[in-house]
Short mmCIF file of C-alpha atoms in Angstrom, two decimals:
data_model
loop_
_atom_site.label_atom_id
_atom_site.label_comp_id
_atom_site.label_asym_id
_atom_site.label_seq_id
_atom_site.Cartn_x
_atom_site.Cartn_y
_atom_site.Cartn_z
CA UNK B 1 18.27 -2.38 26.67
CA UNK B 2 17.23 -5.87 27.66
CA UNK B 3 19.28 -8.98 25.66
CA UNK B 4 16.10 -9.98 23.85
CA UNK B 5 16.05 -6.37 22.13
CA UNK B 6 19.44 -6.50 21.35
CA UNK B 7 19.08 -10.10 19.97
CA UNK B 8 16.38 -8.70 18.10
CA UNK B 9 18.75 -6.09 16.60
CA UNK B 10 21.14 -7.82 16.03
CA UNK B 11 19.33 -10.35 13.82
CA UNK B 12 17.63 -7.52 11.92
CA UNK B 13 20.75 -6.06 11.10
CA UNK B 14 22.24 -9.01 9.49
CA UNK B 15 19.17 -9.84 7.29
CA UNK B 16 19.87 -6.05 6.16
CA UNK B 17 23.38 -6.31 5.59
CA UNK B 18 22.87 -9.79 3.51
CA UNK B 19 19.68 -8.23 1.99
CA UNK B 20 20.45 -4.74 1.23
CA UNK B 21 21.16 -5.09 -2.45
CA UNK B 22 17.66 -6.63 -3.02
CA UNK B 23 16.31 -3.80 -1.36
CA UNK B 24 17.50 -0.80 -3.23
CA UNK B 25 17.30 -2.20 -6.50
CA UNK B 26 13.64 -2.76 -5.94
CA UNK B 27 13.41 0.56 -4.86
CA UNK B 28 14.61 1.79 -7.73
CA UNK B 29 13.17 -0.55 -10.42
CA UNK B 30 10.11 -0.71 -8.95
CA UNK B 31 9.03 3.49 -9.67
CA UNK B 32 11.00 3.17 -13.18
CA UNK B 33 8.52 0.29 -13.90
CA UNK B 34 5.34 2.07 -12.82
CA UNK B 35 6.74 5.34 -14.03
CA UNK B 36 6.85 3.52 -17.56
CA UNK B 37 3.77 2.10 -17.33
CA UNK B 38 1.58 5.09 -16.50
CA UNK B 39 3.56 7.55 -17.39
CA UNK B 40 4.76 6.51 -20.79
CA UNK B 41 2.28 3.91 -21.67
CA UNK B 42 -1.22 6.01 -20.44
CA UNK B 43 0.42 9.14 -21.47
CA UNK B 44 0.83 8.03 -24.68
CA UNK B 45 -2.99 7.74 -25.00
CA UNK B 46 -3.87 10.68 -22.51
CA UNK B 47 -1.45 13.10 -24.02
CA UNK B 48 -3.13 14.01 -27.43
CA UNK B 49 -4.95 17.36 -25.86
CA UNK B 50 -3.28 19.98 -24.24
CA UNK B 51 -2.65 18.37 -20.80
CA UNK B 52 -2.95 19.32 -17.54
CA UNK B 53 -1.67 23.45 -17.31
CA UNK B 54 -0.03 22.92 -20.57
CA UNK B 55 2.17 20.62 -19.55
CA UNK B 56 2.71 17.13 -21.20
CA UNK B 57 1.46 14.33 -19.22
CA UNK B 58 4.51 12.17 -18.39
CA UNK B 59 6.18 15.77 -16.93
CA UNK B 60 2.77 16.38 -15.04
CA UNK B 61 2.69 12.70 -13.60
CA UNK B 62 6.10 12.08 -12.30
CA UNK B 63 6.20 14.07 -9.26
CA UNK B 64 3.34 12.24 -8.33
CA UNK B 65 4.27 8.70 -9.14
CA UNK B 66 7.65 8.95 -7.93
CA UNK B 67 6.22 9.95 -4.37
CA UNK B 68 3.39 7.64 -4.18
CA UNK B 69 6.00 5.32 -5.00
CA UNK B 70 8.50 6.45 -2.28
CA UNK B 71 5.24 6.29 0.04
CA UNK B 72 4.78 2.40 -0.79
CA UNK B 73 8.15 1.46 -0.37
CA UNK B 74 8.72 3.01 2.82
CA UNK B 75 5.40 1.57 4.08
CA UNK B 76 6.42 -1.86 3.05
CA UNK B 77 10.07 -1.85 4.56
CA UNK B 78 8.55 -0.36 7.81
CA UNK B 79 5.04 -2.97 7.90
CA UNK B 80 6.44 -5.81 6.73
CA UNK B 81 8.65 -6.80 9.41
CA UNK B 82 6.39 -6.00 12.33
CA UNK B 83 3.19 -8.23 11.16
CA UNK B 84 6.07 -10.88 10.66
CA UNK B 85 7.18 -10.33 14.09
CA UNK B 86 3.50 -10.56 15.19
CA UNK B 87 2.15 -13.03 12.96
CA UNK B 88 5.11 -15.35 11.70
CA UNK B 89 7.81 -15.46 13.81
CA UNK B 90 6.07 -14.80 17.14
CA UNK B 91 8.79 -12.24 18.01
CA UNK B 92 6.40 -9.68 19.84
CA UNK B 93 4.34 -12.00 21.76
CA UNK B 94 4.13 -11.66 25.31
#
């Protein structure tokens, strides 16, 4: 590997070791939040039928939420530093 890459590494890997705490509690407040909000809060309203298969609405929403959720965050940790590297910090330009 050429010095600039490891530079590059290098400084990545101490924003993540001075930033990792940050990180996972947002990614683990973040799906409680929107699990509350739609799950609990819109299946309170949703949830006066039978539901979905007979299952209750919060139980039939989860899975989902919790993996769109994982989806976002893992998106956002892997995007988020490359258009900064493009767009910000000029770290990709040729």
């Amino acid at each position: 590997m050429s010095a600039l890459v490891v530079r590059a590494l290098e400084r990545e890997l101490l924003v993540y070791v001075r930033m990792w705490r940050g990180y996972a509690l947002s990614s683990i407040v973040q799906p409680l939040l929107f699990l509350g909000a739609m799950g609990i809060g819109l299946g309170g309203l949703v949830d006066r039928g039978d539901g979905a298969a007979g299952l209750d609405y919060v139980v039939f929403v989860t899975p989902g939420l919790l993996a769109a959720s994982a989806l976002m965050t893992a998106s956002a940790e892997a995007l988020w530093p490359v258009i900064g590297g493009v767009k910000w910090m000029g770290q990709f330009n040729s």
